[in-house]
Short mmCIF file of C-alpha atoms in Angstrom, two decimals:
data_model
loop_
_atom_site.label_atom_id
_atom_site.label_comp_id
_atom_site.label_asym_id
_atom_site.label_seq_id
_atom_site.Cartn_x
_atom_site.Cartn_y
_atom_site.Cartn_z
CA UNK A 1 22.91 0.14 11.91
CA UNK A 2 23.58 -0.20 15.58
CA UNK A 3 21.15 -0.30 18.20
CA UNK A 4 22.09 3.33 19.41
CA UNK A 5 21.95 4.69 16.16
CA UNK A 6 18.21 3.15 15.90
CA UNK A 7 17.50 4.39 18.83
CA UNK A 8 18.71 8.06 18.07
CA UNK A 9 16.52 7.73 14.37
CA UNK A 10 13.38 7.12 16.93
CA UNK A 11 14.08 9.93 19.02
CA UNK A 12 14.50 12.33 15.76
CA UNK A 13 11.25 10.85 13.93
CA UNK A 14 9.31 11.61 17.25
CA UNK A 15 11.24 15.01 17.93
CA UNK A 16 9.78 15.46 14.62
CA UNK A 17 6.14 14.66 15.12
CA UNK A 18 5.50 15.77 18.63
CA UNK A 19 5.88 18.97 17.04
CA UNK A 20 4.20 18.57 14.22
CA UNK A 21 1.14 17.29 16.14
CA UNK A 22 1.48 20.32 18.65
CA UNK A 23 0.94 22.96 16.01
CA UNK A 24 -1.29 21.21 13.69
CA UNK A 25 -4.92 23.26 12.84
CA UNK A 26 -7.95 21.83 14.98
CA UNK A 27 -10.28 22.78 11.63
CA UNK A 28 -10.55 19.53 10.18
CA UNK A 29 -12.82 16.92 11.56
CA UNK A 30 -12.57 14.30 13.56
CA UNK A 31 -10.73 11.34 11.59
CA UNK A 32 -10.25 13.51 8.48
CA UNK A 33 -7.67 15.82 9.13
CA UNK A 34 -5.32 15.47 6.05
CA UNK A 35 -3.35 19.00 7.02
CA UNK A 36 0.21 16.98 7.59
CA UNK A 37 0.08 15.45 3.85
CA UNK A 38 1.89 17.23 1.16
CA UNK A 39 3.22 16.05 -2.05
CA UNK A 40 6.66 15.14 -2.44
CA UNK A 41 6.26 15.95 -6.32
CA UNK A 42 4.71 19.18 -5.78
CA UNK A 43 5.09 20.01 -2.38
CA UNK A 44 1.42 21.07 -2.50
CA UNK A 45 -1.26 19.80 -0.21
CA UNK A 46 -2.63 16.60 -1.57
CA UNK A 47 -6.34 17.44 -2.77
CA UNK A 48 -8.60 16.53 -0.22
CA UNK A 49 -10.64 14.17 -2.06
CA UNK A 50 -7.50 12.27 -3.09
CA UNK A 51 -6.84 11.91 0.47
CA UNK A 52 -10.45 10.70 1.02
CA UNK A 53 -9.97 8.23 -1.41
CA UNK A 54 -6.73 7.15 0.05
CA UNK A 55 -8.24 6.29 3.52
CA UNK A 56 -11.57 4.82 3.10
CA UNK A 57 -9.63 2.70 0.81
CA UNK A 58 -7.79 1.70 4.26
CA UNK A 59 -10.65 1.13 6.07
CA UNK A 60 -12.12 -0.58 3.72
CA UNK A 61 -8.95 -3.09 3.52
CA UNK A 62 -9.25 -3.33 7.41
CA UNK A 63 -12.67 -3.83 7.66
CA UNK A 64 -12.48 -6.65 5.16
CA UNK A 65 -10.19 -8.48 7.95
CA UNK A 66 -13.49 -8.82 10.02
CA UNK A 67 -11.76 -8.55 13.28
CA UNK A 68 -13.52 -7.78 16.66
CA UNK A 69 -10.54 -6.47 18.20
CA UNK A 70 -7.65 -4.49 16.56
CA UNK A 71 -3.89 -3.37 17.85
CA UNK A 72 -3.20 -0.56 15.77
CA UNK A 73 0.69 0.44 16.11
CA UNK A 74 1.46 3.95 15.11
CA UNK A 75 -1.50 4.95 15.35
CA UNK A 76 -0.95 8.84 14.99
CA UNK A 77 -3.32 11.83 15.53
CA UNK A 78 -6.13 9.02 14.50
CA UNK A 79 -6.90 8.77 11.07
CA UNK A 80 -7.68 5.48 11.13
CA UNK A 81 -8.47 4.59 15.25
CA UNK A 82 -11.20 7.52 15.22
CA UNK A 83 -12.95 5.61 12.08
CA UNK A 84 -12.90 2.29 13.26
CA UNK A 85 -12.82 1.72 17.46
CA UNK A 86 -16.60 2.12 17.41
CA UNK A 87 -16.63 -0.52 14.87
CA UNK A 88 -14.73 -2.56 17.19
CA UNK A 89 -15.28 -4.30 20.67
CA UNK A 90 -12.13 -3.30 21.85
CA UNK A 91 -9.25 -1.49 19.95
CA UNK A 92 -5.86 -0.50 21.63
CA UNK A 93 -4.00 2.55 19.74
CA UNK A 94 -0.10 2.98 20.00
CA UNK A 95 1.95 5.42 19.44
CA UNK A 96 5.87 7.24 19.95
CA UNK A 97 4.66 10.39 20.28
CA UNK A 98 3.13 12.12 23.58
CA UNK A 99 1.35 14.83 21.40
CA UNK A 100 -0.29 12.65 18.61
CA UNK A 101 -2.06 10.66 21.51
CA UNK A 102 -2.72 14.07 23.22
CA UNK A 103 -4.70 14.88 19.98
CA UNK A 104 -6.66 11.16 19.76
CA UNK A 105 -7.82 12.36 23.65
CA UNK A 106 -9.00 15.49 22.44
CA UNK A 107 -10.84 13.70 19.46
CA UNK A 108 -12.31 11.42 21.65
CA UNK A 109 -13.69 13.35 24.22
CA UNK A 110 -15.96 15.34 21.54
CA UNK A 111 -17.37 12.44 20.19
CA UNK A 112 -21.66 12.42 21.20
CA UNK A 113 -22.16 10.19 24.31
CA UNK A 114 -24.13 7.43 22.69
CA UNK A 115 -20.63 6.66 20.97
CA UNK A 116 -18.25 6.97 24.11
CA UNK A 117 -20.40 4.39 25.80
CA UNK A 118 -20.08 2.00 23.63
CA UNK A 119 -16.35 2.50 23.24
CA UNK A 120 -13.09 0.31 25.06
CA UNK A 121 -10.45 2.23 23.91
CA UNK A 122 -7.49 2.84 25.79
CA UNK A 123 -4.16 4.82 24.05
CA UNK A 124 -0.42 3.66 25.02
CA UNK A 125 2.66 5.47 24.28
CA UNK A 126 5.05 3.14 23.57
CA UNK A 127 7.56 1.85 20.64
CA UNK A 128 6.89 -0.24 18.05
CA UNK A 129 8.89 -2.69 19.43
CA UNK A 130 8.65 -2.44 22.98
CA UNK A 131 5.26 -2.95 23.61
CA UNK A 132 5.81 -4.52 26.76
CA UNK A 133 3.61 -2.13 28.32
CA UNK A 134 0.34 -3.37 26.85
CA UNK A 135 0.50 -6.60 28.88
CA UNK A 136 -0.34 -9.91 27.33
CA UNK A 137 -3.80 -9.11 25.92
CA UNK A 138 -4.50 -10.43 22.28
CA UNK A 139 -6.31 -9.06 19.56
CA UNK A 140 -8.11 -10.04 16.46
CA UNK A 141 -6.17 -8.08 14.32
CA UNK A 142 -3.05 -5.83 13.81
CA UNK A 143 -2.66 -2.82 12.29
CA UNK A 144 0.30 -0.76 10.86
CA UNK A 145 -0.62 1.94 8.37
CA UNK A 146 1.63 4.41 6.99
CA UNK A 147 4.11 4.15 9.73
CA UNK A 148 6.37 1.09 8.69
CA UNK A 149 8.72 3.86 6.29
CA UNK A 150 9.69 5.86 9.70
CA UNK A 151 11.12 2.00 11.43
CA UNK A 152 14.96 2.48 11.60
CA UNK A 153 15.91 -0.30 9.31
CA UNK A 154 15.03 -4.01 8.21
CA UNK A 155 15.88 -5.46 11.69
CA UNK A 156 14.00 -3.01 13.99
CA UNK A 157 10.75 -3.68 11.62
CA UNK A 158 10.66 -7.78 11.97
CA UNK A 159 11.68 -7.16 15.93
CA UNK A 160 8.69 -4.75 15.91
CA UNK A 161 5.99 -7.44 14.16
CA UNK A 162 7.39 -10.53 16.01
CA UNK A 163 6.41 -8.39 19.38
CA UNK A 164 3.19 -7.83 17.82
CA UNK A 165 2.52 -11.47 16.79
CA UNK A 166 3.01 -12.54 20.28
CA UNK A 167 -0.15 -10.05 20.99
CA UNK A 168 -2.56 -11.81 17.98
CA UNK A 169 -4.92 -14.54 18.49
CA UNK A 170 -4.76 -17.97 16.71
CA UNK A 171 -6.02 -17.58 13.53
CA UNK A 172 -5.55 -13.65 13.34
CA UNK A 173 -4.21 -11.47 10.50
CA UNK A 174 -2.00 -8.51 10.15
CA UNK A 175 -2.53 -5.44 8.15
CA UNK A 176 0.91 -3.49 6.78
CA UNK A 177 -0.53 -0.27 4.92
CA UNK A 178 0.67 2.39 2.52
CA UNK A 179 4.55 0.81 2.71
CA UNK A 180 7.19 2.21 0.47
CA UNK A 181 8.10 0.19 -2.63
CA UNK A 182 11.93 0.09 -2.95
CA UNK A 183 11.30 -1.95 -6.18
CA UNK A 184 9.50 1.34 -7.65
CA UNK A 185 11.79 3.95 -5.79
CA UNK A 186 13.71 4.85 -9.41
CA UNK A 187 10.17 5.61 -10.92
CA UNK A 188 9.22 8.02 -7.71
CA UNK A 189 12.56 10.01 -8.50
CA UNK A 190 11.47 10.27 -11.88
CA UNK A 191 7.88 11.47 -10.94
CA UNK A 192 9.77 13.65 -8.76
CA UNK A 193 11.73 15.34 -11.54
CA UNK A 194 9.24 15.44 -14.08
CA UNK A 195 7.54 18.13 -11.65
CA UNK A 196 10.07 19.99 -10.72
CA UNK A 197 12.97 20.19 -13.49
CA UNK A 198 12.48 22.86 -16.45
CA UNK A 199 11.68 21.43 -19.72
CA UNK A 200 14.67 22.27 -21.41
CA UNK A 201 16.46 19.36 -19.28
CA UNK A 202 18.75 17.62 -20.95
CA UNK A 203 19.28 13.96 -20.27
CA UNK A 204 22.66 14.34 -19.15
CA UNK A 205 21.35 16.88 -16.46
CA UNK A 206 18.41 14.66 -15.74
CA UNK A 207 20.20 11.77 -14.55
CA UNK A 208 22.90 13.68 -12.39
CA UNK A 209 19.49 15.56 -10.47
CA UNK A 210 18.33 11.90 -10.47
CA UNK A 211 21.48 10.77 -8.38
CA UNK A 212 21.01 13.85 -5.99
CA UNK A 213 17.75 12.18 -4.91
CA UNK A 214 18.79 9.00 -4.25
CA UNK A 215 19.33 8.90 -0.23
CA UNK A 216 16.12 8.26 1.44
CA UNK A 217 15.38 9.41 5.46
CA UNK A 218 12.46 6.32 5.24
CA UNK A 219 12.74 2.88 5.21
CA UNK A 220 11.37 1.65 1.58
CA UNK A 221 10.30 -2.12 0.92
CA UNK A 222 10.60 -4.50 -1.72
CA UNK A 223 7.34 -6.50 -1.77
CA UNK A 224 9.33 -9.86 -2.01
CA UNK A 225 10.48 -9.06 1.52
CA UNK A 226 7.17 -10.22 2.60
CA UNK A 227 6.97 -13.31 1.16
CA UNK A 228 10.19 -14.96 2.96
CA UNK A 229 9.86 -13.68 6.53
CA UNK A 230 12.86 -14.82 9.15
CA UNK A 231 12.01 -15.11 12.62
CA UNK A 232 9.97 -17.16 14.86
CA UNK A 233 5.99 -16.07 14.45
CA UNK A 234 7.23 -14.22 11.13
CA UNK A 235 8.19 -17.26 9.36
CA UNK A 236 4.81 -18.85 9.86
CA UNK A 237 3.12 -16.34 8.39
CA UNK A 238 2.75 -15.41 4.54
CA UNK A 239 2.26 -12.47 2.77
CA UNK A 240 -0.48 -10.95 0.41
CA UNK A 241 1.09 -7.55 -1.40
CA UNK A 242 -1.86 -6.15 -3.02
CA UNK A 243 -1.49 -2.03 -4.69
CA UNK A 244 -3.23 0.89 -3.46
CA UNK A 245 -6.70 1.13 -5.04
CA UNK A 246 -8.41 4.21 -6.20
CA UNK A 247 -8.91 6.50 -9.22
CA UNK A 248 -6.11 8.95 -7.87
CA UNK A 249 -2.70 8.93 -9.69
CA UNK A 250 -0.74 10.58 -7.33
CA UNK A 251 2.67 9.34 -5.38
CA UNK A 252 0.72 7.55 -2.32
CA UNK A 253 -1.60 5.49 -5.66
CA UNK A 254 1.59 4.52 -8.02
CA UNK A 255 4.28 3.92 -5.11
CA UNK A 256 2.91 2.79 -2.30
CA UNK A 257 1.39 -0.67 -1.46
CA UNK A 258 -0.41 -2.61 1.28
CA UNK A 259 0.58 -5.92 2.74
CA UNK A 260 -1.96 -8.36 4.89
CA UNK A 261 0.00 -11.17 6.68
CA UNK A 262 -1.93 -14.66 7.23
CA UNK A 263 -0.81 -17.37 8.83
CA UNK A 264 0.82 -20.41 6.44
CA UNK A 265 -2.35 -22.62 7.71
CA UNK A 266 -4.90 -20.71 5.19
CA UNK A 267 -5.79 -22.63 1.83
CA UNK A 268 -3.92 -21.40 -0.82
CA UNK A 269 -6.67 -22.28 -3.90
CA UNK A 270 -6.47 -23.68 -7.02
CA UNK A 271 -6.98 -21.73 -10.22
CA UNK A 272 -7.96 -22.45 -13.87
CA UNK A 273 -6.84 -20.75 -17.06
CA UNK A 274 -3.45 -18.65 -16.38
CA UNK A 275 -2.05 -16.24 -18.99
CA UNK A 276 0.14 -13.80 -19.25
CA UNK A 277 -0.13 -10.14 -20.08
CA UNK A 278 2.86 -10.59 -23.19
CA UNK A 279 0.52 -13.11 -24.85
CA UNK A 280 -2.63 -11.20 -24.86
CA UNK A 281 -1.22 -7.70 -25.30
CA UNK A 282 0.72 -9.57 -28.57
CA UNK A 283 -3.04 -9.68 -30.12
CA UNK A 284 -4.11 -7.58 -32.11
CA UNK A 285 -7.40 -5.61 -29.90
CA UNK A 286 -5.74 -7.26 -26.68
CA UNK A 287 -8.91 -5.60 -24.45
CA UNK A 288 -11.33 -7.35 -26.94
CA UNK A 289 -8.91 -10.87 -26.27
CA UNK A 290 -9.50 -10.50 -22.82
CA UNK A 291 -12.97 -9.75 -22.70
CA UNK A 292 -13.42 -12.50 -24.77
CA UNK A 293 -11.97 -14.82 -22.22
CA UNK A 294 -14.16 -13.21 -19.35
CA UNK A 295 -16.98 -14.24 -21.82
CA UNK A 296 -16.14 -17.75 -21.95
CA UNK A 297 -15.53 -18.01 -17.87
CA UNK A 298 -18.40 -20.41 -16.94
CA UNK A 299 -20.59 -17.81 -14.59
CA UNK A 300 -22.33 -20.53 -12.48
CA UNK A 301 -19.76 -23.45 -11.61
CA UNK A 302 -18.72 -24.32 -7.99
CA UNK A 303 -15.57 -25.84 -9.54
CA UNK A 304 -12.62 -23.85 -8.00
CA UNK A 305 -10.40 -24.17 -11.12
CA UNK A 306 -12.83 -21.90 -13.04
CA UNK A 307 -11.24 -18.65 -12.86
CA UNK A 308 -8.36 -16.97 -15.28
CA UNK A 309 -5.27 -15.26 -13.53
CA UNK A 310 -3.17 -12.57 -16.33
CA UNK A 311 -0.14 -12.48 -14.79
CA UNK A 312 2.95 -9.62 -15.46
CA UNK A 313 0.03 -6.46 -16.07
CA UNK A 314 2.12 -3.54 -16.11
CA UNK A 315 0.73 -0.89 -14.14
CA UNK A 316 -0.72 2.15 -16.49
CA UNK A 317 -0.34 4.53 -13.87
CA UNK A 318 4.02 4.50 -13.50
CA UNK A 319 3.51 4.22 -17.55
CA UNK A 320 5.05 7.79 -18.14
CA UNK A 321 7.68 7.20 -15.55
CA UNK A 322 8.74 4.09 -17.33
CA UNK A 323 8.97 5.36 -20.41
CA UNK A 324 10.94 8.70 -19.34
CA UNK A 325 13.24 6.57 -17.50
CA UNK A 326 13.86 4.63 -20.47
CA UNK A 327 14.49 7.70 -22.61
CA UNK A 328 16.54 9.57 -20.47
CA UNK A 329 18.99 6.60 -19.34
CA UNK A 330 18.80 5.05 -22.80
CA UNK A 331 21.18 5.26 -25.53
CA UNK A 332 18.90 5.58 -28.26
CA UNK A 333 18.10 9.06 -28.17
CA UNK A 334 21.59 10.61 -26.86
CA UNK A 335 22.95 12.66 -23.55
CA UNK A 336 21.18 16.15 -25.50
CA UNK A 337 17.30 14.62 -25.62
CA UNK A 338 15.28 17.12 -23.53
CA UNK A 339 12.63 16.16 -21.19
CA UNK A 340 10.04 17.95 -22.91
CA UNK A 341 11.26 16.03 -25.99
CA UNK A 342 10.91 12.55 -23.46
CA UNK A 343 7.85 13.85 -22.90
CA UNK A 344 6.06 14.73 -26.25
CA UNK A 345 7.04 11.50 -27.06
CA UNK A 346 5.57 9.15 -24.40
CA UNK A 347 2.08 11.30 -25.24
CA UNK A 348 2.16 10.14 -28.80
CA UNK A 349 2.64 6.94 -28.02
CA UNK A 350 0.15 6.61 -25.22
CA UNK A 351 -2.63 4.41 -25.89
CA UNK A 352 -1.27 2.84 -28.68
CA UNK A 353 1.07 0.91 -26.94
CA UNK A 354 -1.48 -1.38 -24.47
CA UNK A 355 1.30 -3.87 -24.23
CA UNK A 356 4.18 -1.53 -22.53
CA UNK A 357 1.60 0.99 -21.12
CA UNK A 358 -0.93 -1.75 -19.22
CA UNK A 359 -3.61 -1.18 -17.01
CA UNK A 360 -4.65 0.11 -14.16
CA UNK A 361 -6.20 -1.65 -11.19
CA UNK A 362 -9.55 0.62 -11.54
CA UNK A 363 -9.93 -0.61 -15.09
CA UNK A 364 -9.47 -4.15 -13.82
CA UNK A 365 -12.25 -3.79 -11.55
CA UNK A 366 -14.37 -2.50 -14.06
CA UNK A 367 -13.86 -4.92 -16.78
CA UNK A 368 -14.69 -7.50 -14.27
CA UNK A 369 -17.82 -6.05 -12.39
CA UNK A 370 -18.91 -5.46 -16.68
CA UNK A 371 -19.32 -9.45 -16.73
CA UNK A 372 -20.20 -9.70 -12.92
CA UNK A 373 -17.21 -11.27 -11.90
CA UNK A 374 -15.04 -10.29 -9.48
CA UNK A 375 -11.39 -9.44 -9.56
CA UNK A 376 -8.80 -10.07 -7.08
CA UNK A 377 -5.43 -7.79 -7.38
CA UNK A 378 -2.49 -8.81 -6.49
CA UNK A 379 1.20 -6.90 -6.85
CA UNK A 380 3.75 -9.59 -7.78
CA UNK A 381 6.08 -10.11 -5.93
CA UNK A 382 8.97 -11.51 -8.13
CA UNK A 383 9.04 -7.93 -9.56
CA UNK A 384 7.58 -4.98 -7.24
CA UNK A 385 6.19 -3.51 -10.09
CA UNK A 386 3.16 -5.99 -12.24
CA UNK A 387 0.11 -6.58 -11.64
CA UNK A 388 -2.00 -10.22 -11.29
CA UNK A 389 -5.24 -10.21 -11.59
CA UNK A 390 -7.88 -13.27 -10.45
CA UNK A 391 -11.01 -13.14 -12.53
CA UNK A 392 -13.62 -15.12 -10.88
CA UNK A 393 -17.61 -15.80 -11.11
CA UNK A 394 -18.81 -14.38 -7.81
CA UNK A 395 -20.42 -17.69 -6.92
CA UNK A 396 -17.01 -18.95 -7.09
CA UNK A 397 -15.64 -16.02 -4.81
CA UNK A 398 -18.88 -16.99 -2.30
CA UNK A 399 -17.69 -20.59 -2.50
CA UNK A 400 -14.30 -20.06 -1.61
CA UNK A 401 -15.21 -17.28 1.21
CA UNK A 402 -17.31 -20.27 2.82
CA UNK A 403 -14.91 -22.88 2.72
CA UNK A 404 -12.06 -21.03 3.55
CA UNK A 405 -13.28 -18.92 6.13
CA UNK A 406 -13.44 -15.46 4.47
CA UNK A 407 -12.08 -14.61 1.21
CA UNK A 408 -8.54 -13.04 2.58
CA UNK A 409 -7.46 -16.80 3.99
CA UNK A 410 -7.79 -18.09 0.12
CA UNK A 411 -6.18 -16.58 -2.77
CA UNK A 412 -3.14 -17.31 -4.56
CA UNK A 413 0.22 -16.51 -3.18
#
């Protein structure tokens, strides 16, 4: 892509949103207003409380950052600025588009007085990566949520971060939120069609409607992309790809991720027992075999080799994609298999199939808060798609938030 034609994608995405943001409802309160997020499945308004899941979720992941000071890029009509800047001692929002700040202003101003004083906010319209504008002050953080998939390409995203780097303090971190998986992108076409082709759908029919939906207006990610980054700051920083976390199992929960940069200096630690998902779903009662091993997990020992990392978890929630995707592009079952055959048949075979089908990241949690452990989710990289999971005694996650500085500067890569 040339640098006009990157230039000309900018001026369409914020064509786009200044009028978006110019006609958009002023019902919804302050920081909640979900109004511009529709399914791409259904092209229904996601259900609030989805949505509500979705972002304190965020907050939650930039709160855990701890920073005093946050750069928020793309910052929008304020989803995530109007939650946090009183949180924060100072917090600088950007943004492309004239009428999304317009909106922050008009958000701002009606916050109670007892807020505003506190407050040092100040709003910038600017690009991504021209942010020459905001002068050389640093923050403690960075934040890009749900804005990396409307970057041009590849090369306009790493010019955009390395102009943010030169804005974060030593020892700062970066959050990436709610980016596009490219390495899921055939399972999103499939979730895609499974909503909106007829039942009688044969295969042959499914995979040319699966062709028609293969150019993409966004810029999608494979999660390995963060974990070699070119450039000058980029390349001394690593990257933690982690899935979206919540009970929801819609589009923004199964193909989406979040990414938090740290610099190479943090302490990777050491782990104990590590097994993989193949050899304990190969069991027979492969829950009961890994609740066993939680069991056995000494619950009181500062030793930092305690813990047990599974490694390859499939993700239960993409398990019916998967499978249809299997079925419909197979050869087993012919070009004449409907998809409500593909269908009826992945039901059956839910749940009795904990090897293929896997596990969500909720269950995860679960199973490890059961034996008061905690559990640290990570997406792997070498595949987009898999889960790993740290179990760990939550002395040992205290231990390692001490000595490392916070729990987010240890961890496994």
């Amino acid at each position: 892509m040339t640098e006009q034609e990157r230039q000309e994608r900018l001026r369409q995405w914020a064509s786009v949103y200044d009028e978006t943001y110019q006609h958009m409802g002023s019902g919804a309160s302050a920081g909640e207003d979900f109004s511009l997020w529709k399914s791409a499945c259904t092209g229904d308004p996601i259900p609030q409380e989805e949505m509500r899941q979705w972002l304190n979720n965020t907050l939650d992941a930039i709160r855990s950052l701890h920073a005093e000071s946050i750069l928020e890029i793309g910052c929008g009509h304020g989803l995530v600025l109007l939650n946090l800047a009183c949180e924060c001692t100072r917090y600088v929002g950007v943004d492309f588009s004239s009428a999304a700040l317009h909106r922050v202003c008009e958000a701002v101003e009606k916050l109670p007085p007892e807020q505003l004083e506190l407050l040092d906010l100040d709003l910038c319209q600017a690009e991504a990566a021209d942010l020459g504008a905001i002068g050389g002050e640093e923050f403690h953080a960075l934040v890009y949520n749900s804005v990396v998939q409307y970057f041009p390409d590849v090369e306009y995203l790493q010019r955009a971060l390395e102009q943010g780097l030169e804005r974060l303090r030593s020892g700062g971190k970066v959050f990436v939120g709610d980016v596009r998986n490219a390495d899921t992108a055939n399972l999103y076409r499939v979730s895609r069609l499974l909503h909106q082709l007829p039942e009688h759908t044969t295969a042959t029919e499914f995979r040319r409607a699966f062709d028609s939906l293969a150019a993409e207006d966004e810029l999608l990610l494979s999660p390995a992309f963060w974990h070699a980054l070119p450039g000058k700051r980029l390349a001394q920083m690593r990257g933690i790809t982690r899935p979206k976390m919540g009970s929801s199992c819609n589009e923004l929960m199964k193909f989406r991720y979040d990414v938090t940069l740290v610099g190479e200096q943090s302490v990777a630690l050491d782990t104990g027992t590590v097994v993989s998902w193949a050899d304990i779903a190969a069991s027979h009662g492969a829950w009961d075999v890994l609740d066993e091993r939680l069991v056995r997990l000494p619950k009181h020992s500062s030793a930092w080799t305690r813990g047990v990392r599974v490694t390859g978890i499939p993700d239960s929630r993409t398990y019916k994609e998967r499978c249809v995707y299997e079925i419909m592009f197979g050869e087993r079952f012919g070009p004449n298999v409907s998809l409500a055959a593909a269908v009826a048949m992945v039901d059956a075979a839910d749940g009795c199939l904990l090897q293929h089908r896997g596990v969500s990241p909720e269950e995860l949690i679960a199973l490890a808060t059961q034996h008061g452990m905690t559990a640290d989710i990570r997406l792997d990289h070498m595949d987009g798609a898999s889960l790993i999971v740290q179990f760990d005694t939550a002395q040992n996650d205290l231990d390692k938030a001490t000595s490392c500085g916070g729990k987010e500067g240890g961890g496994y890569v």
